[in-house]
mmCIF file of C-alpha atoms in Angstrom:
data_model
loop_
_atom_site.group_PDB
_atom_site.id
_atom_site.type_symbol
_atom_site.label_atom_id
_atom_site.label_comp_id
_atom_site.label_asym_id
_atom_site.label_seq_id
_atom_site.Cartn_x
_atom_site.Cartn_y
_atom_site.Cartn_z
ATOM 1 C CA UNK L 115 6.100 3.130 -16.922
ATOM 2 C CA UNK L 116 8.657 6.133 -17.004
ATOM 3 C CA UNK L 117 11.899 4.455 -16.197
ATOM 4 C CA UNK L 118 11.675 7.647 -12.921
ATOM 5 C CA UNK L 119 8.893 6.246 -11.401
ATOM 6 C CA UNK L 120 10.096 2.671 -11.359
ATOM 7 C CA UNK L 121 13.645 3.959 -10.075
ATOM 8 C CA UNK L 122 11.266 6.012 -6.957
ATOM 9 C CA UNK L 123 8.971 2.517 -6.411
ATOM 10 C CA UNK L 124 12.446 0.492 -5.630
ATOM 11 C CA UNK L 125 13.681 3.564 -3.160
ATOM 12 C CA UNK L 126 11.036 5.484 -1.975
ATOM 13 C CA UNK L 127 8.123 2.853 -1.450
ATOM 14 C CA UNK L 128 8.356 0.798 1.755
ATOM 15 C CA UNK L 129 6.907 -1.608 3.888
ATOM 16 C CA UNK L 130 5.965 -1.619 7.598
ATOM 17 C CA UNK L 131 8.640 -3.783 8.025
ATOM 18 C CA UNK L 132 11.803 -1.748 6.796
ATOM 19 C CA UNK L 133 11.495 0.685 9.962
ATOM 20 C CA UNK L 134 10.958 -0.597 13.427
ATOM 21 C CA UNK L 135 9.196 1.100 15.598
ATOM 22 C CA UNK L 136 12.471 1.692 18.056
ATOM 23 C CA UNK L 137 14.236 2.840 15.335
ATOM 24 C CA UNK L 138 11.805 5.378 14.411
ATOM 25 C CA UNK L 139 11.486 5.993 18.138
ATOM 26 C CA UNK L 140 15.529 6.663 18.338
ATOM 27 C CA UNK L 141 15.354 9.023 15.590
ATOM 28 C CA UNK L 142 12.670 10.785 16.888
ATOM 29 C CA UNK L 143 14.742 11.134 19.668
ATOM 30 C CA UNK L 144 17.878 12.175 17.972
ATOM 31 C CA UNK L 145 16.012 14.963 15.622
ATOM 32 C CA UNK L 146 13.785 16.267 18.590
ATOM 33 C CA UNK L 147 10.961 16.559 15.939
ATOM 34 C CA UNK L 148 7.687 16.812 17.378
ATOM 35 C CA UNK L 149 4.197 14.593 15.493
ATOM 36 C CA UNK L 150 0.708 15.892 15.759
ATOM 37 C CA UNK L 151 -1.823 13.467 14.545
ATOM 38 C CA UNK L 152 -5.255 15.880 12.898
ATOM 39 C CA UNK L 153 -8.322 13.898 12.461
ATOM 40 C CA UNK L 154 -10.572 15.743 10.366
ATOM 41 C CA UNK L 155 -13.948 14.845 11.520
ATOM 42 C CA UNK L 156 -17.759 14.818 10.538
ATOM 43 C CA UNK L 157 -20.197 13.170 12.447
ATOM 44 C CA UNK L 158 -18.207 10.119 12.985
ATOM 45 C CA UNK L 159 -19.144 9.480 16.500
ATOM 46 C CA UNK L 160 -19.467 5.474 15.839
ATOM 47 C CA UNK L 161 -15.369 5.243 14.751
ATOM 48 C CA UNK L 162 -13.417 8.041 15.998
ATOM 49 C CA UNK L 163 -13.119 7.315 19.777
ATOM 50 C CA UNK L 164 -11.815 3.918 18.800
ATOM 51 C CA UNK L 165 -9.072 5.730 16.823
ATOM 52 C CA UNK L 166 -8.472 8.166 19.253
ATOM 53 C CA UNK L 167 -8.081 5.591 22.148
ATOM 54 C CA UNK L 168 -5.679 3.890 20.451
ATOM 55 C CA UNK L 169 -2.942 6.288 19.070
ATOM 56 C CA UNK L 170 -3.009 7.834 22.618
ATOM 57 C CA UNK L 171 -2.666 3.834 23.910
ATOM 58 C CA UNK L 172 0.164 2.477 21.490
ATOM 59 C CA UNK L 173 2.077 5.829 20.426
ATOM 60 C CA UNK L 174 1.610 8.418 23.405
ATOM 61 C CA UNK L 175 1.710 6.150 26.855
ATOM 62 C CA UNK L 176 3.373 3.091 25.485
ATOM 63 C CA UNK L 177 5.695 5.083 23.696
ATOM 64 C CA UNK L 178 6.432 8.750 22.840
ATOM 65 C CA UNK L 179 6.188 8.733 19.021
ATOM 66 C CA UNK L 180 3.179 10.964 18.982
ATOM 67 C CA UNK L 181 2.974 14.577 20.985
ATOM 68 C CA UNK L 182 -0.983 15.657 20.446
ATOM 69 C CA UNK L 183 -3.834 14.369 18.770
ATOM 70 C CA UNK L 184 -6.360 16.997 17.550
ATOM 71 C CA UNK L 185 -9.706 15.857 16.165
ATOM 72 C CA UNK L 186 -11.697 18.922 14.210
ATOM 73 C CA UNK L 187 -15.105 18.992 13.888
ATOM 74 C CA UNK L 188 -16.344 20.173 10.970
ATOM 75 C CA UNK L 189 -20.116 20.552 12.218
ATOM 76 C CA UNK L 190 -21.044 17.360 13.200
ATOM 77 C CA UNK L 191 -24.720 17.061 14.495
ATOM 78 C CA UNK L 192 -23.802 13.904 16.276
ATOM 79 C CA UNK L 193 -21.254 13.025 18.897
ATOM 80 C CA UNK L 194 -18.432 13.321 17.657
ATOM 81 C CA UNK L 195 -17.044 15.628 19.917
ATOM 82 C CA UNK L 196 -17.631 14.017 23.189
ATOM 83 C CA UNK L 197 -16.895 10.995 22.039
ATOM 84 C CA UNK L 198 -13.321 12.151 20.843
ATOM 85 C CA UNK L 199 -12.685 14.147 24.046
ATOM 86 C CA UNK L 200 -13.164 11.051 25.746
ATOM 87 C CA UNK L 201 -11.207 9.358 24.274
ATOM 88 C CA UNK L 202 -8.390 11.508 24.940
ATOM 89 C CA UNK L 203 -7.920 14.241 21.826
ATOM 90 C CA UNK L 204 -8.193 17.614 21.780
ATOM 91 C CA UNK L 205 -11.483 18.839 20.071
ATOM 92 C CA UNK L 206 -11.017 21.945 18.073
ATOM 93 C CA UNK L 207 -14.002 23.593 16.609
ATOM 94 C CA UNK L 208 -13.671 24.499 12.314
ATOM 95 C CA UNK L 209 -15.417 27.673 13.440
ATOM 96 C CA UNK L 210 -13.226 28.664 16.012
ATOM 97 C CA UNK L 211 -9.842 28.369 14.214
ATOM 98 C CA UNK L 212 -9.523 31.849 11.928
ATOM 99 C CA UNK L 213 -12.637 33.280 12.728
ATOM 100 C CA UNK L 214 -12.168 36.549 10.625
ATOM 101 C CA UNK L 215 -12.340 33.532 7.270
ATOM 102 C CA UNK L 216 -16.003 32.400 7.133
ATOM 103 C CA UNK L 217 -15.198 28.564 6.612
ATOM 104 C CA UNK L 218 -16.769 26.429 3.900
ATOM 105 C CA UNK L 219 -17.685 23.230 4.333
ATOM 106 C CA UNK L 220 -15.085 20.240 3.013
ATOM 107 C CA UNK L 221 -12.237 18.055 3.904
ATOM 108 C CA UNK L 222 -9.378 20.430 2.425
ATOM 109 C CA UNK L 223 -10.936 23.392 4.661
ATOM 110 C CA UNK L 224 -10.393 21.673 7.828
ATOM 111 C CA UNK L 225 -7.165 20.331 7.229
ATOM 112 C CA UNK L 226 -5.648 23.700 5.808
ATOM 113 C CA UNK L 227 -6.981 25.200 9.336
ATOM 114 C CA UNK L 228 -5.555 22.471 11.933
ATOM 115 C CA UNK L 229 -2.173 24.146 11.111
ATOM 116 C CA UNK L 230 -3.091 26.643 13.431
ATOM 117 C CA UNK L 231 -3.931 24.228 15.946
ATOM 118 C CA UNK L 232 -1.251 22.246 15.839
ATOM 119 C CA UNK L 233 2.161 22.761 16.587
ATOM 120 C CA UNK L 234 4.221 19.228 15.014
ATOM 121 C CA UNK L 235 7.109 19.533 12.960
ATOM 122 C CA UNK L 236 5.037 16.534 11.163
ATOM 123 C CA UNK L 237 1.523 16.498 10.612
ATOM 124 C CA UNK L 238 0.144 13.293 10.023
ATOM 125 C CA UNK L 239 -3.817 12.997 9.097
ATOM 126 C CA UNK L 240 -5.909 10.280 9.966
ATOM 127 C CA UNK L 241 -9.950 9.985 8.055
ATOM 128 C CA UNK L 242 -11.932 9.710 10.866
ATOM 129 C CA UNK L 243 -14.211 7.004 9.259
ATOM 130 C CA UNK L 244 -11.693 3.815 9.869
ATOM 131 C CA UNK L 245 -12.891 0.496 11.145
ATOM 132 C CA UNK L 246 -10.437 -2.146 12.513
ATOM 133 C CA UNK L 247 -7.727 0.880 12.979
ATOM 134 C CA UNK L 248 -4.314 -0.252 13.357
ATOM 135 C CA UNK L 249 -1.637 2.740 15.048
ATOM 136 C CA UNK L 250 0.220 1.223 12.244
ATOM 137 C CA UNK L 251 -0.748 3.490 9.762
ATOM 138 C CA UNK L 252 0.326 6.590 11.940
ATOM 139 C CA UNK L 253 3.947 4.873 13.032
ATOM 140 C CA UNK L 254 3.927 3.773 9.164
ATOM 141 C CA UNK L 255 4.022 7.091 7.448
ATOM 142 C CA UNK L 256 5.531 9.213 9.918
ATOM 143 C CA UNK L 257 8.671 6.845 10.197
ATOM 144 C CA UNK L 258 10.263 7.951 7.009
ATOM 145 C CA UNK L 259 10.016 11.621 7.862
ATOM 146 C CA UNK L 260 11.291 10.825 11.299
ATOM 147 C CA UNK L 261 14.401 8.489 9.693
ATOM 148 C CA UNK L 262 15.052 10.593 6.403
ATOM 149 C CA UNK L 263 15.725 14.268 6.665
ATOM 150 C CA UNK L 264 15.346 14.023 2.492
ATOM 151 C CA UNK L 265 11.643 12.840 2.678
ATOM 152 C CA UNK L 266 8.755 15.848 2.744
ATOM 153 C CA UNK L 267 5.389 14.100 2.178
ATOM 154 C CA UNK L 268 4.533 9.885 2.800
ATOM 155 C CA UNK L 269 1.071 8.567 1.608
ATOM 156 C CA UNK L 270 -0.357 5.382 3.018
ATOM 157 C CA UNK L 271 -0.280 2.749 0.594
ATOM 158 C CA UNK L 272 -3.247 -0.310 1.277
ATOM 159 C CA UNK L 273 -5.798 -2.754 0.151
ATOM 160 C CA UNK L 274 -9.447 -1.194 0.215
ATOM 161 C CA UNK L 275 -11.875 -3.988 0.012
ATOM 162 C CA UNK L 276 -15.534 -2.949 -1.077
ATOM 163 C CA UNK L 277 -18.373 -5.426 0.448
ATOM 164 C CA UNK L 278 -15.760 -8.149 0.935
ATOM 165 C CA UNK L 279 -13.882 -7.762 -1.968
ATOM 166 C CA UNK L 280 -10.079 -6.949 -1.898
ATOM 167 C CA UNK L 281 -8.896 -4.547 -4.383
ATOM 168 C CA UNK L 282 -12.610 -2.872 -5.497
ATOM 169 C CA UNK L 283 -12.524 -0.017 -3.120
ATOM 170 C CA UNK L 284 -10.698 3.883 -4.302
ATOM 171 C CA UNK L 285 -13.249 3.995 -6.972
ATOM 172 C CA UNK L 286 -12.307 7.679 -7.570
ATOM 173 C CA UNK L 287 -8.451 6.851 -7.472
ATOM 174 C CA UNK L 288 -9.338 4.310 -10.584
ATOM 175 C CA UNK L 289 -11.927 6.297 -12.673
ATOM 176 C CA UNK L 290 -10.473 9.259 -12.072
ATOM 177 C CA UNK L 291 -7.397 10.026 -10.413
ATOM 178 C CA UNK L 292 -5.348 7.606 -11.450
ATOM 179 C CA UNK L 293 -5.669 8.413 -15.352
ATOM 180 C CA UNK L 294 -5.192 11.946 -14.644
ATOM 181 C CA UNK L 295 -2.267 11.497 -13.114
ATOM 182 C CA UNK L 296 -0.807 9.033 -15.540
ATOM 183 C CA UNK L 297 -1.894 11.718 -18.526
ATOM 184 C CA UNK L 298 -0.587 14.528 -16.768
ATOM 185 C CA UNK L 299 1.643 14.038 -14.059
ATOM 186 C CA UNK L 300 3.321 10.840 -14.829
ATOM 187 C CA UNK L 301 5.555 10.916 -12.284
ATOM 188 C CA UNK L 302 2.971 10.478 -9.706
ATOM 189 C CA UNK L 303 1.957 6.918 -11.399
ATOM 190 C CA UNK L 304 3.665 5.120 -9.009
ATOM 191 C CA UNK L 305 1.274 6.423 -6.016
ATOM 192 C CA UNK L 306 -0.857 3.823 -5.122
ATOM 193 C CA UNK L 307 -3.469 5.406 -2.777
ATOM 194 C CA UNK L 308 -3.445 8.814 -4.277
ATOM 195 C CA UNK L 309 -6.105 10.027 -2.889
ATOM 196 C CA UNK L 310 -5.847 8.370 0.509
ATOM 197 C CA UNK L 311 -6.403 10.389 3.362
ATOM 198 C CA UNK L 312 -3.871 8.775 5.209
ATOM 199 C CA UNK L 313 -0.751 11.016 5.403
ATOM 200 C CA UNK L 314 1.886 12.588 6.739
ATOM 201 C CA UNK L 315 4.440 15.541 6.110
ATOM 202 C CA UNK L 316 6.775 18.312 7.473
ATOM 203 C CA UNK L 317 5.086 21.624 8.567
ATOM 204 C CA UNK L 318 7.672 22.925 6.235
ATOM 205 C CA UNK L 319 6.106 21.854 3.216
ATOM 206 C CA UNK L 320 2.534 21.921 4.045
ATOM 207 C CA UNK L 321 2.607 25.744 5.042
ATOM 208 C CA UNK L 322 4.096 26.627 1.499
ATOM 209 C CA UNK L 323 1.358 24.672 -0.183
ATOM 210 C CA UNK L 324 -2.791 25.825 -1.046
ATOM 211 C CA UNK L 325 -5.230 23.913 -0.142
ATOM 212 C CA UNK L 326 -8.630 22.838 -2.223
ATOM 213 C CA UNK L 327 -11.031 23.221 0.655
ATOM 214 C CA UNK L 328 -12.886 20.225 -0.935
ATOM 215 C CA UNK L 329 -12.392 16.815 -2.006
ATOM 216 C CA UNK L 330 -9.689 18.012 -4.324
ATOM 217 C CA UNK L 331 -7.062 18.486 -1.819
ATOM 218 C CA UNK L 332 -5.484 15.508 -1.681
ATOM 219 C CA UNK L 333 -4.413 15.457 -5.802
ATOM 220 C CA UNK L 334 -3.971 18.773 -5.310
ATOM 221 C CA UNK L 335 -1.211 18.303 -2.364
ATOM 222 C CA UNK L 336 0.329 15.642 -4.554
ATOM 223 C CA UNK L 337 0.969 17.544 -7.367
ATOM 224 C CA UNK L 338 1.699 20.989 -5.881
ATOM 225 C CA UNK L 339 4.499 19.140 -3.699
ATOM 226 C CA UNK L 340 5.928 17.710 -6.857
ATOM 227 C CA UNK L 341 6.742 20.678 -8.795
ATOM 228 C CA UNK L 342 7.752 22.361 -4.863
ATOM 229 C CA UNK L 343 9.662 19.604 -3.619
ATOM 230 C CA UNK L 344 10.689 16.962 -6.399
ATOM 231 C CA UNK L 345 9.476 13.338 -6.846
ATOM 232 C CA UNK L 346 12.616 12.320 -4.576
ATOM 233 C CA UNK L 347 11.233 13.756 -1.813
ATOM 234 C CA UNK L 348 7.278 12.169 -1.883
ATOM 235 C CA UNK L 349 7.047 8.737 -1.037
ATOM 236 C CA UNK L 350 4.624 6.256 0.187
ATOM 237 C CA UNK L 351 4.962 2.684 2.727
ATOM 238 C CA UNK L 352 2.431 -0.248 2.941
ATOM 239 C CA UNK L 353 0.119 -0.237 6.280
ATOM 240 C CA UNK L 354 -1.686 -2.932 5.216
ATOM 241 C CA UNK L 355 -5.628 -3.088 4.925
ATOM 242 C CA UNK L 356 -7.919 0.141 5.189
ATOM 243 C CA UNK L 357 -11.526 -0.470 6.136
ATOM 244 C CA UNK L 358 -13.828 2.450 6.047
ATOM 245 C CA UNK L 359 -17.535 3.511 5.434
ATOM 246 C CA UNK L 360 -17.787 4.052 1.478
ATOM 247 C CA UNK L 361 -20.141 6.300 0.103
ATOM 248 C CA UNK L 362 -23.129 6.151 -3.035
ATOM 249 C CA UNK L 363 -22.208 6.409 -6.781
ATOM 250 C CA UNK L 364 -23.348 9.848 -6.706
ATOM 251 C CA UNK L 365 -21.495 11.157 -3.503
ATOM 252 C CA UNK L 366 -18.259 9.767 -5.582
ATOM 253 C CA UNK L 367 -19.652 11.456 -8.542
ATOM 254 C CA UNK L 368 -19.527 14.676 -6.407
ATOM 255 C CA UNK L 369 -16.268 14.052 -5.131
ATOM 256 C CA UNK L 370 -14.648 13.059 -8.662
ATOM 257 C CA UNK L 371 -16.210 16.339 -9.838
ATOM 258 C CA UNK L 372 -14.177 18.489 -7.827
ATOM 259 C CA UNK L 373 -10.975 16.233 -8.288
ATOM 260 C CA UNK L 374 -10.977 16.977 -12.143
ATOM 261 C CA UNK L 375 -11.519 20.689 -10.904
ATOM 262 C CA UNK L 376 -8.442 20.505 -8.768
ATOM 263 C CA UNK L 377 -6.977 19.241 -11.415
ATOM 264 C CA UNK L 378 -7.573 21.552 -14.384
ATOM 265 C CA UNK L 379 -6.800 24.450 -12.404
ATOM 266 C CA UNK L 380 -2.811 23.120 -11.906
ATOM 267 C CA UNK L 381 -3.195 22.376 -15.889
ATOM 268 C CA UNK L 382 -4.200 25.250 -16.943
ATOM 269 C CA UNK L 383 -4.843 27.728 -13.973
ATOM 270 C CA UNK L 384 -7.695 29.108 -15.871
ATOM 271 C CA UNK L 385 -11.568 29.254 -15.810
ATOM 272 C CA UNK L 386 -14.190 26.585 -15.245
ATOM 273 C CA UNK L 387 -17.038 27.349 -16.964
ATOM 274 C CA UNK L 388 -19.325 25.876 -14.922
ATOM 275 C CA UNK L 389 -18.547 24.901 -11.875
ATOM 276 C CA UNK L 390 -21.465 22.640 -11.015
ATOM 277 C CA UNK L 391 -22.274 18.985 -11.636
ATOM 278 C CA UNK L 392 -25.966 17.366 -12.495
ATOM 279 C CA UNK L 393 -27.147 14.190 -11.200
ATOM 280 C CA UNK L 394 -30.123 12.401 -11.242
ATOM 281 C CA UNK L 395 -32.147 10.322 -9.057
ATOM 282 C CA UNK L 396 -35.628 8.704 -9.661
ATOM 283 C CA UNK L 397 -38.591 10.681 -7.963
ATOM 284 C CA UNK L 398 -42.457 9.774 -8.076
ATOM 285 C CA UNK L 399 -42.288 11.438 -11.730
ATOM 286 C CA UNK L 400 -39.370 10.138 -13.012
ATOM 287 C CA UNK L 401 -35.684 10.942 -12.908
ATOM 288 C CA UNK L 402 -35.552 13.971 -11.372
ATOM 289 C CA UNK L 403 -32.312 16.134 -11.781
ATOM 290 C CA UNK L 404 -30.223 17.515 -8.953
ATOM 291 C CA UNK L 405 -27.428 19.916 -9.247
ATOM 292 C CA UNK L 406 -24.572 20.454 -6.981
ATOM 293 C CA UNK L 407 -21.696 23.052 -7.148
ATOM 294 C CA UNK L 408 -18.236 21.986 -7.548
ATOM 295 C CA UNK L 409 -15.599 23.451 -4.642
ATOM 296 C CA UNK L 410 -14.246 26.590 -6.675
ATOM 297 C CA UNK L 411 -12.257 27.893 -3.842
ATOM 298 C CA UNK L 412 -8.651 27.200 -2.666
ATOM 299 C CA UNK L 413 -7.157 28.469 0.691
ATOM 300 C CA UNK L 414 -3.603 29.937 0.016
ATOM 301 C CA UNK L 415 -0.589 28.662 1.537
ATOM 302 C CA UNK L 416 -0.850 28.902 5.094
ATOM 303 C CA UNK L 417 2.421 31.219 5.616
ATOM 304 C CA UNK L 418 0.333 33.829 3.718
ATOM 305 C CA UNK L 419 -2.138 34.346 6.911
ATOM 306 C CA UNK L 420 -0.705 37.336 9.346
ATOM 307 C CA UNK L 421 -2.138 34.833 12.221
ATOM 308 C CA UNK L 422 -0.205 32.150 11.087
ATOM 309 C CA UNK L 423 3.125 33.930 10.964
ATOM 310 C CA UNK L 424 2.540 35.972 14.325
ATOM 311 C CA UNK L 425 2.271 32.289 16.101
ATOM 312 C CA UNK L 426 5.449 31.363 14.883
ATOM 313 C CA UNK L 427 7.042 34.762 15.924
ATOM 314 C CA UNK L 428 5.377 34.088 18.932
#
């Protein structure tokens, strides 16, 4: 391991434990920084109530760490909605937000539009797909940014068991991001959720960045804050255990598609040649092959958009 990344694990990777909550409270306090918590959300009516209920329980009444919790809906067909206004968040529509940009569908388009929704000085996003949440992970990763004025961007950092298992879930991190950012961007090594979707950072950065309107946006934030920001100013903190629905071999197929997309584009910034992926499933005939396009399409940094900047005029 580069002797870099093993000086960043010893001072920018953390535990639960190394902040208190009151001192992240008194800084919070001190710095008069504001946190939104965005929970980008497809029909997860089953799990996002429960999440909802208890940031606004343990973080907003008990104490004031957080100021709003948005959820956005990216189309669900279920309940989502009304079962996160409910609970106490503030539904947002992906339609409604920038109207005059037809949205596509993925995870990286709804988070690049909740900056218009929100007004933190540090965003923290929450998958909406958790079972057995603990507020921990939002007091986790939004302590550093509260407590260091140096850090820019904290990923979550957990176990992911798969069917009981500790340590077999992120099978995307280990086929596939991981050893593309050990090959390429080896000072990213020392991430150990890459890919997470548990994360927080200052408005600051994430307006300067693009976003992959896919799956890609999470590598894709990593490595465009690293050449933006440094490695000294990324870090990551244990929250413990994440517990979550995981998807078929070929929906991770899908997503690890459009990671290696993200990816080549920041290697090379030139052309894919063919932006679609072929799978195959058996049918009464036989395997029977179905093709899905890769996300080609990036939003630009959010400071670009005139309806961005006339907000903050505003």
């Amino acid at each position: 391991m580069l002797e870099e990344v093993e000086r960043w694990l010893s001072t920018r990777s953390w535990s639960l434990t190394d902040r208190p909550l009151h001192q992240i409270l008194a800084a919070k306090q001190r710095t008069g920084q504001s946190v939104s918590v965005v929970l980008p959300a497809l029909n997860e009516e089953e799990t996002v109530g429960d999440i909802v209920a208890i940031i606004r329980h343990d973080l907003m009444q008990q104490v004031p760490l957080v100021d709003e919790i948005v959820v956005v809906d990216s189309g669900s067909t279920d309940r989502t909605s009304e079962v996160a206004a409910a609970a106490g968040a503030r539904v947002v529509h992906r339609d409604d937000i920038l109207p005059r940009i037809p949205t596509v569908p993925g995870k990286g388009e709804v988070l690049w539009r909740s900056l218009l929704v929100t007004s933190g000085d540090i965003v923290c996003f929450i998958d909406a797909d958790l079972k057995e949440f603990s507020s921990d992970f939002v007091s986790g990763i939004v302590g550093p940014l509260l407590t260091d004025p140096a850090v820019d961007l904290v990923k979550g950092m957990y176990d992911r068991p798969l069917a009981g298992a500790q340590g077999q879930g992120g099978r995307v991190t280990e086929l596939m991001a991981r050893p593309l950012l050990n090959m390429h961007w080896p000072q990213l090594a020392g991430f150990v959720q890459p890919l997470g979707g548990e994360y927080a950072a200052r408005r600051s950065l994430l307006e300067q960045l693009p976003f992959p309107v896919g799956y890609g946006v999470e590598l894709g934030m990593l490595v465009d804050a690293l050449h933006l920001v440094g490695l000294d100013a990324l870090a990551q903190v244990d929250v413990g255990v994440r517990k979550h629905r995981h998807q078929d071999g070929q929906a991770l197929g899908r997503m690890s598609a459009a990671i290696y997309r993200t990816a080549q584009l920041r290697l090379a910034r030139g052309h894919l040649i063919r932006p679609s992926l072929t799978q195959f499933e058996r049918g009464e005939d036989g395997f029977e092959p179905r093709t899905y396009s890769v996300d080609t399409e990036e939003r630009p940094p959010m400071v670009e958009i005139t309806e961005y900047a006339s907000r903050k005029v505003a």
